[in-house]
């Protein structure tokens, strides 16, 4: 089997950015330059609407995932986080990374990645717990802002 | 009609993609993105086990596969696809939020068509897949 080259890793290498839509793409979409609606391809405007609609549901789900992380963090601080709850927290944080970022909350996505690493490492000392608490607070604050599509 | 390097001979409109993700909303937005922007026919699966059934049933032109799923995960799903003569040649692209460098070495052995990072941009998802698969839409 041939080995994978860096060009196969879309979105993971700054020197290898995937092709972006033309600058006449949908207004308000991440990375796009606003333009007149008349020049927006119908499929893209339909997609933009679908993303926003699904994004409303995703936000509720992501707030629930952040709630799970809050509970897990409290248990960790109390020295009562068992392995099942820790794995559930890792899964919740991991899903937050993908979902929050895709639905317009890149900051929350980055913070969720930090929290995923926190639960994977499982070092629940005061400095780590304080950092995780700050990250979780910032994550909730980011989810309370308008999505950045 | 164009014959691709993977042996499929479909036009862009006929292409069938299987999207596999345990997150229902990400699955849905990927499906809509690939249908609206790519113009492809998309089926979905919520687990690795369901993906294996769908792949046998529909023999898609490509699979967009989440890595971290309960039960059969992405690498396990690819291993099963490769073990079956009816599905071993289907190109697979991983869609994942987990990108540590050590995974690259391990995943090289799976013969992936590529990897797309989560979070993904729905607007460019079809273009990224086309590029990784060598499709000229």
PDB file of N, CA and C in Angstrom, chain B residues 29-126:
ATOM      1  N   UNK B  29     -25.481  17.557   7.832  1.00  0.00           N
ATOM      2  CA  UNK B  29     -24.931  18.711   7.121  1.00  0.00           C
ATOM      3  C   UNK B  29     -23.941  18.253   6.044  1.00  0.00           C
ATOM      4  N   UNK B  30     -23.216  17.183   6.289  1.00  0.00           N
ATOM      5  CA  UNK B  30     -22.314  16.653   5.258  1.00  0.00           C
ATOM      6  C   UNK B  30     -23.109  16.129   4.070  1.00  0.00           C
ATOM      7  N   UNK B  31     -24.204  15.451   4.361  1.00  0.00           N
ATOM      8  CA  UNK B  31     -25.057  14.916   3.290  1.00  0.00           C
ATOM      9  C   UNK B  31     -25.607  16.052   2.427  1.00  0.00           C
ATOM     10  N   UNK B  32     -26.145  17.064   3.089  1.00  0.00           N
ATOM     11  CA  UNK B  32     -26.718  18.189   2.353  1.00  0.00           C
ATOM     12  C   UNK B  32     -25.638  18.896   1.535  1.00  0.00           C
ATOM     13  N   UNK B  33     -24.472  19.085   2.142  1.00  0.00           N
ATOM     14  CA  UNK B  33     -23.377  19.778   1.440  1.00  0.00           C
ATOM     15  C   UNK B  33     -22.954  19.017   0.192  1.00  0.00           C
ATOM     16  N   UNK B  34     -22.808  17.709   0.318  1.00  0.00           N
ATOM     17  CA  UNK B  34     -22.335  16.921  -0.827  1.00  0.00           C
ATOM     18  C   UNK B  34     -23.410  16.809  -1.905  1.00  0.00           C
ATOM     19  N   UNK B  35     -24.656  16.812  -1.495  1.00  0.00           N
ATOM     20  CA  UNK B  35     -25.735  16.762  -2.485  1.00  0.00           C
ATOM     21  C   UNK B  35     -25.900  18.097  -3.201  1.00  0.00           C
ATOM     22  N   UNK B  36     -25.899  19.183  -2.433  1.00  0.00           N
ATOM     23  CA  UNK B  36     -26.158  20.501  -3.032  1.00  0.00           C
ATOM     24  C   UNK B  36     -24.955  21.028  -3.807  1.00  0.00           C
ATOM     25  N   UNK B  37     -23.787  20.908  -3.237  1.00  0.00           N
ATOM     26  CA  UNK B  37     -22.594  21.474  -3.884  1.00  0.00           C
ATOM     27  C   UNK B  37     -21.961  20.467  -4.846  1.00  0.00           C
ATOM     28  N   UNK B  38     -21.838  19.219  -4.401  1.00  0.00           N
ATOM     29  CA  UNK B  38     -21.209  18.213  -5.259  1.00  0.00           C
ATOM     30  C   UNK B  38     -22.157  17.653  -6.303  1.00  0.00           C
ATOM     31  N   UNK B  39     -23.453  17.695  -5.995  1.00  0.00           N
ATOM     32  CA  UNK B  39     -24.432  17.106  -6.896  1.00  0.00           C
ATOM     33  C   UNK B  39     -24.422  15.581  -6.842  1.00  0.00           C
ATOM     34  N   UNK B  40     -23.919  15.037  -5.738  1.00  0.00           N
ATOM     35  CA  UNK B  40     -23.782  13.591  -5.619  1.00  0.00           C
ATOM     36  C   UNK B  40     -24.995  12.987  -4.907  1.00  0.00           C
ATOM     37  N   UNK B  41     -25.117  11.670  -5.041  1.00  0.00           N
ATOM     38  CA  UNK B  41     -26.148  10.945  -4.308  1.00  0.00           C
ATOM     39  C   UNK B  41     -25.513  10.429  -3.020  1.00  0.00           C
ATOM     40  N   UNK B  42     -26.099  10.786  -1.903  1.00  0.00           N
ATOM     41  CA  UNK B  42     -25.467  10.493  -0.613  1.00  0.00           C
ATOM     42  C   UNK B  42     -26.369   9.614   0.251  1.00  0.00           C
ATOM     43  N   UNK B  43     -25.796   8.531   0.768  1.00  0.00           N
ATOM     44  CA  UNK B  43     -26.463   7.755   1.805  1.00  0.00           C
ATOM     45  C   UNK B  43     -25.649   7.909   3.085  1.00  0.00           C
ATOM     46  N   UNK B  44     -26.262   7.599   4.205  1.00  0.00           N
ATOM     47  CA  UNK B  44     -25.568   7.812   5.472  1.00  0.00           C
ATOM     48  C   UNK B  44     -25.653   6.566   6.360  1.00  0.00           C
ATOM     49  N   UNK B  45     -24.719   6.498   7.274  1.00  0.00           N
ATOM     50  CA  UNK B  45     -24.724   5.440   8.289  1.00  0.00           C
ATOM     51  C   UNK B  45     -24.259   6.054   9.602  1.00  0.00           C
ATOM     52  N   UNK B  46     -24.816   5.555  10.705  1.00  0.00           N
ATOM     53  CA  UNK B  46     -24.487   6.141  12.008  1.00  0.00           C
ATOM     54  C   UNK B  46     -23.419   5.360  12.762  1.00  0.00           C
ATOM     55  N   UNK B  47     -22.948   4.261  12.186  1.00  0.00           N
ATOM     56  CA  UNK B  47     -21.949   3.435  12.886  1.00  0.00           C
ATOM     57  C   UNK B  47     -21.100   2.682  11.865  1.00  0.00           C
ATOM     58  N   UNK B  48     -19.997   2.143  12.352  1.00  0.00           N
ATOM     59  CA  UNK B  48     -19.150   1.354  11.473  1.00  0.00           C
ATOM     60  C   UNK B  48     -19.862   0.112  10.971  1.00  0.00           C
ATOM     61  N   UNK B  49     -20.609  -0.534  11.854  1.00  0.00           N
ATOM     62  CA  UNK B  49     -21.313  -1.755  11.455  1.00  0.00           C
ATOM     63  C   UNK B  49     -22.342  -1.461  10.370  1.00  0.00           C
ATOM     64  N   UNK B  50     -23.085  -0.373  10.549  1.00  0.00           N
ATOM     65  CA  UNK B  50     -24.070  -0.010   9.534  1.00  0.00           C
ATOM     66  C   UNK B  50     -23.375   0.372   8.225  1.00  0.00           C
ATOM     67  N   UNK B  51     -22.216   0.996   8.338  1.00  0.00           N
ATOM     68  CA  UNK B  51     -21.460   1.388   7.141  1.00  0.00           C
ATOM     69  C   UNK B  51     -21.069   0.158   6.317  1.00  0.00           C
ATOM     70  N   UNK B  52     -20.680  -0.910   6.996  1.00  0.00           N
ATOM     71  CA  UNK B  52     -20.291  -2.135   6.269  1.00  0.00           C
ATOM     72  C   UNK B  52     -21.481  -2.691   5.497  1.00  0.00           C
ATOM     73  N   UNK B  53     -22.650  -2.678   6.127  1.00  0.00           N
ATOM     74  CA  UNK B  53     -23.857  -3.155   5.428  1.00  0.00           C
ATOM     75  C   UNK B  53     -24.192  -2.276   4.235  1.00  0.00           C
ATOM     76  N   UNK B  54     -24.127  -0.967   4.450  1.00  0.00           N
ATOM     77  CA  UNK B  54     -24.449  -0.016   3.367  1.00  0.00           C
ATOM     78  C   UNK B  54     -23.455  -0.160   2.213  1.00  0.00           C
ATOM     79  N   UNK B  55     -22.192  -0.372   2.548  1.00  0.00           N
ATOM     80  CA  UNK B  55     -21.171  -0.494   1.500  1.00  0.00           C
ATOM     81  C   UNK B  55     -21.401  -1.738   0.658  1.00  0.00           C
ATOM     82  N   UNK B  56     -21.793  -2.820   1.310  1.00  0.00           N
ATOM     83  CA  UNK B  56     -22.084  -4.050   0.570  1.00  0.00           C
ATOM     84  C   UNK B  56     -23.331  -3.891  -0.297  1.00  0.00           C
ATOM     85  N   UNK B  57     -24.304  -3.181   0.254  1.00  0.00           N
ATOM     86  CA  UNK B  57     -25.592  -3.023  -0.429  1.00  0.00           C
ATOM     87  C   UNK B  57     -25.496  -2.069  -1.614  1.00  0.00           C
ATOM     88  N   UNK B  58     -24.816  -0.951  -1.427  1.00  0.00           N
ATOM     89  CA  UNK B  58     -24.836   0.115  -2.445  1.00  0.00           C
ATOM     90  C   UNK B  58     -23.517   0.281  -3.194  1.00  0.00           C
ATOM     91  N   UNK B  59     -22.461  -0.313  -2.694  1.00  0.00           N
ATOM     92  CA  UNK B  59     -21.138  -0.147  -3.284  1.00  0.00           C
ATOM     93  C   UNK B  59     -20.893   1.303  -3.719  1.00  0.00           C
ATOM     94  N   UNK B  60     -20.715   2.194  -2.758  1.00  0.00           N
ATOM     95  CA  UNK B  60     -20.529   3.616  -3.080  1.00  0.00           C
ATOM     96  C   UNK B  60     -19.204   3.868  -3.793  1.00  0.00           C
ATOM     97  N   UNK B  61     -19.118   5.016  -4.454  1.00  0.00           N
ATOM     98  CA  UNK B  61     -17.875   5.398  -5.135  1.00  0.00           C
ATOM     99  C   UNK B  61     -16.827   5.886  -4.135  1.00  0.00           C
ATOM    100  N   UNK B  62     -17.269   6.305  -2.965  1.00  0.00           N
ATOM    101  CA  UNK B  62     -16.338   6.708  -1.910  1.00  0.00           C
ATOM    102  C   UNK B  62     -17.071   6.723  -0.572  1.00  0.00           C
ATOM    103  N   UNK B  63     -16.297   6.562   0.492  1.00  0.00           N
ATOM    104  CA  UNK B  63     -16.844   6.616   1.854  1.00  0.00           C
ATOM    105  C   UNK B  63     -16.157   7.752   2.609  1.00  0.00           C
ATOM    106  N   UNK B  64     -16.958   8.608   3.209  1.00  0.00           N
ATOM    107  CA  UNK B  64     -16.444   9.653   4.101  1.00  0.00           C
ATOM    108  C   UNK B  64     -16.724   9.168   5.519  1.00  0.00           C
ATOM    109  N   UNK B  65     -15.665   8.851   6.255  1.00  0.00           N
ATOM    110  CA  UNK B  65     -15.805   8.049   7.469  1.00  0.00           C
ATOM    111  C   UNK B  65     -15.243   8.750   8.701  1.00  0.00           C
ATOM    112  N   UNK B  66     -16.102   8.915   9.697  1.00  0.00           N
ATOM    113  CA  UNK B  66     -15.659   9.429  10.997  1.00  0.00           C
ATOM    114  C   UNK B  66     -14.708   8.412  11.633  1.00  0.00           C
ATOM    115  N   UNK B  67     -13.769   8.893  12.422  1.00  0.00           N
ATOM    116  CA  UNK B  67     -12.784   7.989  13.026  1.00  0.00           C
ATOM    117  C   UNK B  67     -13.233   7.491  14.388  1.00  0.00           C
ATOM    118  N   UNK B  68     -13.632   8.434  15.258  1.00  0.00           N
ATOM    119  CA  UNK B  68     -13.942   8.071  16.640  1.00  0.00           C
ATOM    120  C   UNK B  68     -15.440   7.848  16.779  1.00  0.00           C
ATOM    121  N   UNK B  69     -15.836   6.587  16.778  1.00  0.00           N
ATOM    122  CA  UNK B  69     -17.247   6.226  16.940  1.00  0.00           C
ATOM    123  C   UNK B  69     -17.338   5.102  17.965  1.00  0.00           C
ATOM    124  N   UNK B  70     -18.458   5.030  18.687  1.00  0.00           N
ATOM    125  CA  UNK B  70     -18.637   3.912  19.608  1.00  0.00           C
ATOM    126  C   UNK B  70     -18.700   2.597  18.830  1.00  0.00           C
ATOM    127  N   UNK B  71     -18.269   1.520  19.424  1.00  0.00           N
ATOM    128  CA  UNK B  71     -18.287   0.235  18.725  1.00  0.00           C
ATOM    129  C   UNK B  71     -17.166   0.167  17.712  1.00  0.00           C
ATOM    130  N   UNK B  72     -17.526  -0.166  16.487  1.00  0.00           N
ATOM    131  CA  UNK B  72     -16.523  -0.262  15.426  1.00  0.00           C
ATOM    132  C   UNK B  72     -16.103   1.144  14.998  1.00  0.00           C
ATOM    133  N   UNK B  73     -14.845   1.484  15.236  1.00  0.00           N
ATOM    134  CA  UNK B  73     -14.391   2.844  14.908  1.00  0.00           C
ATOM    135  C   UNK B  73     -13.948   2.926  13.438  1.00  0.00           C
ATOM    136  N   UNK B  74     -13.421   4.072  13.047  1.00  0.00           N
ATOM    137  CA  UNK B  74     -13.052   4.269  11.650  1.00  0.00           C
ATOM    138  C   UNK B  74     -12.007   3.270  11.154  1.00  0.00           C
ATOM    139  N   UNK B  75     -10.860   3.154  11.840  1.00  0.00           N
ATOM    140  CA  UNK B  75      -9.857   2.188  11.384  1.00  0.00           C
ATOM    141  C   UNK B  75     -10.389   0.753  11.327  1.00  0.00           C
ATOM    142  N   UNK B  76     -11.198   0.380  12.311  1.00  0.00           N
ATOM    143  CA  UNK B  76     -11.783  -0.962  12.306  1.00  0.00           C
ATOM    144  C   UNK B  76     -12.727  -1.161  11.132  1.00  0.00           C
ATOM    145  N   UNK B  77     -13.468  -0.112  10.803  1.00  0.00           N
ATOM    146  CA  UNK B  77     -14.390  -0.192   9.670  1.00  0.00           C
ATOM    147  C   UNK B  77     -13.614  -0.363   8.367  1.00  0.00           C
ATOM    148  N   UNK B  78     -12.521   0.390   8.216  1.00  0.00           N
ATOM    149  CA  UNK B  78     -11.708   0.278   6.992  1.00  0.00           C
ATOM    150  C   UNK B  78     -11.123  -1.133   6.885  1.00  0.00           C
ATOM    151  N   UNK B  79     -10.644  -1.649   8.013  1.00  0.00           N
ATOM    152  CA  UNK B  79     -10.067  -3.002   7.989  1.00  0.00           C
ATOM    153  C   UNK B  79     -11.091  -4.016   7.498  1.00  0.00           C
ATOM    154  N   UNK B  80     -12.331  -3.871   7.950  1.00  0.00           N
ATOM    155  CA  UNK B  80     -13.392  -4.782   7.513  1.00  0.00           C
ATOM    156  C   UNK B  80     -13.729  -4.595   6.036  1.00  0.00           C
ATOM    157  N   UNK B  81     -13.728  -3.354   5.586  1.00  0.00           N
ATOM    158  CA  UNK B  81     -13.984  -3.094   4.159  1.00  0.00           C
ATOM    159  C   UNK B  81     -12.902  -3.752   3.309  1.00  0.00           C
ATOM    160  N   UNK B  82     -11.652  -3.654   3.763  1.00  0.00           N
ATOM    161  CA  UNK B  82     -10.527  -4.203   2.993  1.00  0.00           C
ATOM    162  C   UNK B  82     -10.534  -5.735   2.991  1.00  0.00           C
ATOM    163  N   UNK B  83     -11.142  -6.319   4.017  1.00  0.00           N
ATOM    164  CA  UNK B  83     -11.170  -7.782   4.110  1.00  0.00           C
ATOM    165  C   UNK B  83     -12.226  -8.415   3.223  1.00  0.00           C
ATOM    166  N   UNK B  84     -13.106  -7.606   2.675  1.00  0.00           N
ATOM    167  CA  UNK B  84     -14.198  -8.134   1.850  1.00  0.00           C
ATOM    168  C   UNK B  84     -13.927  -7.816   0.381  1.00  0.00           C
ATOM    169  N   UNK B  85     -13.942  -8.827  -0.450  1.00  0.00           N
ATOM    170  CA  UNK B  85     -13.591  -8.607  -1.866  1.00  0.00           C
ATOM    171  C   UNK B  85     -14.558  -7.651  -2.557  1.00  0.00           C
ATOM    172  N   UNK B  86     -15.781  -7.537  -2.056  1.00  0.00           N
ATOM    173  CA  UNK B  86     -16.764  -6.657  -2.686  1.00  0.00           C
ATOM    174  C   UNK B  86     -16.587  -5.188  -2.297  1.00  0.00           C
ATOM    175  N   UNK B  87     -15.849  -4.955  -1.236  1.00  0.00           N
ATOM    176  CA  UNK B  87     -15.732  -3.567  -0.757  1.00  0.00           C
ATOM    177  C   UNK B  87     -14.285  -3.089  -0.631  1.00  0.00           C
ATOM    178  N   UNK B  88     -13.334  -3.970  -0.894  1.00  0.00           N
ATOM    179  CA  UNK B  88     -11.937  -3.624  -0.581  1.00  0.00           C
ATOM    180  C   UNK B  88     -11.400  -2.461  -1.415  1.00  0.00           C
ATOM    181  N   UNK B  89     -11.973  -2.236  -2.601  1.00  0.00           N
ATOM    182  CA  UNK B  89     -11.440  -1.179  -3.472  1.00  0.00           C
ATOM    183  C   UNK B  89     -12.160   0.159  -3.309  1.00  0.00           C
ATOM    184  N   UNK B  90     -13.122   0.228  -2.426  1.00  0.00           N
ATOM    185  CA  UNK B  90     -13.847   1.498  -2.250  1.00  0.00           C
ATOM    186  C   UNK B  90     -12.927   2.512  -1.568  1.00  0.00           C
ATOM    187  N   UNK B  91     -12.720   3.673  -2.200  1.00  0.00           N
ATOM    188  CA  UNK B  91     -11.863   4.688  -1.558  1.00  0.00           C
ATOM    189  C   UNK B  91     -12.502   5.221  -0.273  1.00  0.00           C
ATOM    190  N   UNK B  92     -11.662   5.399   0.729  1.00  0.00           N
ATOM    191  CA  UNK B  92     -12.142   5.893   2.027  1.00  0.00           C
ATOM    192  C   UNK B  92     -11.396   7.167   2.406  1.00  0.00           C
ATOM    193  N   UNK B  93     -12.146   8.153   2.831  1.00  0.00           N
ATOM    194  CA  UNK B  93     -11.568   9.383   3.381  1.00  0.00           C
ATOM    195  C   UNK B  93     -11.983   9.476   4.842  1.00  0.00           C
ATOM    196  N   UNK B  94     -11.011   9.665   5.709  1.00  0.00           N
ATOM    197  CA  UNK B  94     -11.320   9.862   7.125  1.00  0.00           C
ATOM    198  C   UNK B  94     -11.746  11.310   7.353  1.00  0.00           C
ATOM    199  N   UNK B  95     -12.740  11.455   8.217  1.00  0.00           N
ATOM    200  CA  UNK B  95     -13.189  12.778   8.661  1.00  0.00           C
ATOM    201  C   UNK B  95     -12.998  12.780  10.169  1.00  0.00           C
ATOM    202  N   UNK B  96     -12.063  13.592  10.659  1.00  0.00           N
ATOM    203  CA  UNK B  96     -11.701  13.417  12.064  1.00  0.00           C
ATOM    204  C   UNK B  96     -11.225  14.691  12.737  1.00  0.00           C
ATOM    205  N   UNK B  97     -11.541  14.778  14.011  1.00  0.00           N
ATOM    206  CA  UNK B  97     -11.034  15.879  14.827  1.00  0.00           C
ATOM    207  C   UNK B  97      -9.743  15.475  15.523  1.00  0.00           C
ATOM    208  N   UNK B  98      -9.332  14.237  15.362  1.00  0.00           N
ATOM    209  CA  UNK B  98      -8.150  13.731  16.060  1.00  0.00           C
ATOM    210  C   UNK B  98      -7.010  13.625  15.064  1.00  0.00           C
ATOM    211  N   UNK B  99      -6.005  14.467  15.204  1.00  0.00           N
ATOM    212  CA  UNK B  99      -4.956  14.509  14.200  1.00  0.00           C
ATOM    213  C   UNK B  99      -3.536  14.381  14.750  1.00  0.00           C
ATOM    214  N   UNK B 100      -3.311  13.651  15.844  1.00  0.00           N
ATOM    215  CA  UNK B 100      -1.930  13.534  16.297  1.00  0.00           C
ATOM    216  C   UNK B 100      -1.069  12.894  15.206  1.00  0.00           C
ATOM    217  N   UNK B 101       0.205  13.284  15.167  1.00  0.00           N
ATOM    218  CA  UNK B 101       1.056  12.838  14.070  1.00  0.00           C
ATOM    219  C   UNK B 101       1.237  11.318  14.055  1.00  0.00           C
ATOM    220  N   UNK B 102       1.159  10.703  15.252  1.00  0.00           N
ATOM    221  CA  UNK B 102       1.357   9.253  15.261  1.00  0.00           C
ATOM    222  C   UNK B 102       0.253   8.523  14.490  1.00  0.00           C
ATOM    223  N   UNK B 103      -0.932   9.146  14.437  1.00  0.00           N
ATOM    224  CA  UNK B 103      -2.007   8.527  13.676  1.00  0.00           C
ATOM    225  C   UNK B 103      -1.678   8.447  12.192  1.00  0.00           C
ATOM    226  N   UNK B 104      -0.923   9.413  11.699  1.00  0.00           N
ATOM    227  CA  UNK B 104      -0.623   9.429  10.272  1.00  0.00           C
ATOM    228  C   UNK B 104       0.113   8.149   9.860  1.00  0.00           C
ATOM    229  N   UNK B 105       1.060   7.741  10.699  1.00  0.00           N
ATOM    230  CA  UNK B 105       1.828   6.538  10.379  1.00  0.00           C
ATOM    231  C   UNK B 105       0.917   5.315  10.412  1.00  0.00           C
ATOM    232  N   UNK B 106       0.109   5.244  11.470  1.00  0.00           N
ATOM    233  CA  UNK B 106      -0.783   4.083  11.617  1.00  0.00           C
ATOM    234  C   UNK B 106      -1.809   4.037  10.494  1.00  0.00           C
ATOM    235  N   UNK B 107      -2.341   5.202  10.128  1.00  0.00           N
ATOM    236  CA  UNK B 107      -3.387   5.251   9.107  1.00  0.00           C
ATOM    237  C   UNK B 107      -2.839   5.054   7.702  1.00  0.00           C
ATOM    238  N   UNK B 108      -1.547   5.293   7.523  1.00  0.00           N
ATOM    239  CA  UNK B 108      -0.942   5.054   6.202  1.00  0.00           C
ATOM    240  C   UNK B 108      -1.199   3.629   5.740  1.00  0.00           C
ATOM    241  N   UNK B 109      -1.169   2.711   6.694  1.00  0.00           N
ATOM    242  CA  UNK B 109      -1.303   1.290   6.342  1.00  0.00           C
ATOM    243  C   UNK B 109      -2.720   0.938   5.890  1.00  0.00           C
ATOM    244  N   UNK B 110      -3.665   1.821   6.128  1.00  0.00           N
ATOM    245  CA  UNK B 110      -5.053   1.533   5.772  1.00  0.00           C
ATOM    246  C   UNK B 110      -5.354   1.854   4.307  1.00  0.00           C
ATOM    247  N   UNK B 111      -4.415   2.479   3.612  1.00  0.00           N
ATOM    248  CA  UNK B 111      -4.643   2.792   2.207  1.00  0.00           C
ATOM    249  C   UNK B 111      -5.748   3.799   1.995  1.00  0.00           C
ATOM    250  N   UNK B 112      -5.766   4.811   2.838  1.00  0.00           N
ATOM    251  CA  UNK B 112      -6.805   5.833   2.728  1.00  0.00           C
ATOM    252  C   UNK B 112      -6.606   6.689   1.485  1.00  0.00           C
ATOM    253  N   UNK B 113      -7.718   7.212   0.971  1.00  0.00           N
ATOM    254  CA  UNK B 113      -7.611   8.199  -0.111  1.00  0.00           C
ATOM    255  C   UNK B 113      -7.211   9.553   0.465  1.00  0.00           C
ATOM    256  N   UNK B 114      -7.456   9.753   1.742  1.00  0.00           N
ATOM    257  CA  UNK B 114      -7.072  11.006   2.375  1.00  0.00           C
ATOM    258  C   UNK B 114      -7.745  11.209   3.715  1.00  0.00           C
ATOM    259  N   UNK B 115      -7.476  12.358   4.305  1.00  0.00           N
ATOM    260  CA  UNK B 115      -8.045  12.709   5.604  1.00  0.00           C
ATOM    261  C   UNK B 115      -8.526  14.159   5.547  1.00  0.00           C
ATOM    262  N   UNK B 116      -9.727  14.390   6.017  1.00  0.00           N
ATOM    263  CA  UNK B 116     -10.267  15.748   6.116  1.00  0.00           C
ATOM    264  C   UNK B 116     -10.477  16.042   7.598  1.00  0.00           C
ATOM    265  N   UNK B 117      -9.983  17.201   8.021  1.00  0.00           N
ATOM    266  CA  UNK B 117     -10.037  17.542   9.438  1.00  0.00           C
ATOM    267  C   UNK B 117     -11.405  18.095   9.832  1.00  0.00           C
ATOM    268  N   UNK B 118     -11.858  17.714  11.019  1.00  0.00           N
ATOM    269  CA  UNK B 118     -12.992  18.366  11.659  1.00  0.00           C
ATOM    270  C   UNK B 118     -12.443  19.478  12.541  1.00  0.00           C
ATOM    271  N   UNK B 119     -13.098  20.601  12.671  1.00  0.00           N
ATOM    272  CA  UNK B 119     -14.341  20.920  11.971  1.00  0.00           C
ATOM    273  C   UNK B 119     -14.099  21.130  10.488  1.00  0.00           C
ATOM    274  N   UNK B 120     -15.111  20.767   9.695  1.00  0.00           N
ATOM    275  CA  UNK B 120     -14.968  20.931   8.261  1.00  0.00           C
ATOM    276  C   UNK B 120     -15.873  22.071   7.790  1.00  0.00           C
ATOM    277  N   UNK B 121     -15.518  22.582   6.620  1.00  0.00           N
ATOM    278  CA  UNK B 121     -16.309  23.653   6.027  1.00  0.00           C
ATOM    279  C   UNK B 121     -17.271  23.015   5.021  1.00  0.00           C
ATOM    280  N   UNK B 122     -18.578  23.016   5.311  1.00  0.00           N
ATOM    281  CA  UNK B 122     -19.517  22.363   4.384  1.00  0.00           C
ATOM    282  C   UNK B 122     -19.426  22.900   2.962  1.00  0.00           C
ATOM    283  N   UNK B 123     -19.082  24.173   2.838  1.00  0.00           N
ATOM    284  CA  UNK B 123     -19.031  24.786   1.505  1.00  0.00           C
ATOM    285  C   UNK B 123     -17.928  24.182   0.633  1.00  0.00           C
ATOM    286  N   UNK B 124     -16.860  23.710   1.258  1.00  0.00           N
ATOM    287  CA  UNK B 124     -15.726  23.206   0.475  1.00  0.00           C
ATOM    288  C   UNK B 124     -15.551  21.696   0.606  1.00  0.00           C
ATOM    289  N   UNK B 125     -16.477  21.047   1.307  1.00  0.00           N
ATOM    290  CA  UNK B 125     -16.319  19.609   1.559  1.00  0.00           C
ATOM    291  C   UNK B 125     -16.266  18.812   0.253  1.00  0.00           C
ATOM    292  N   UNK B 126     -17.157  19.111  -0.673  1.00  0.00           N
ATOM    293  CA  UNK B 126     -17.181  18.368  -1.946  1.00  0.00           C
ATOM    294  C   UNK B 126     -15.899  18.608  -2.729  1.00  0.00           C
TER     295      UNK B 126
END
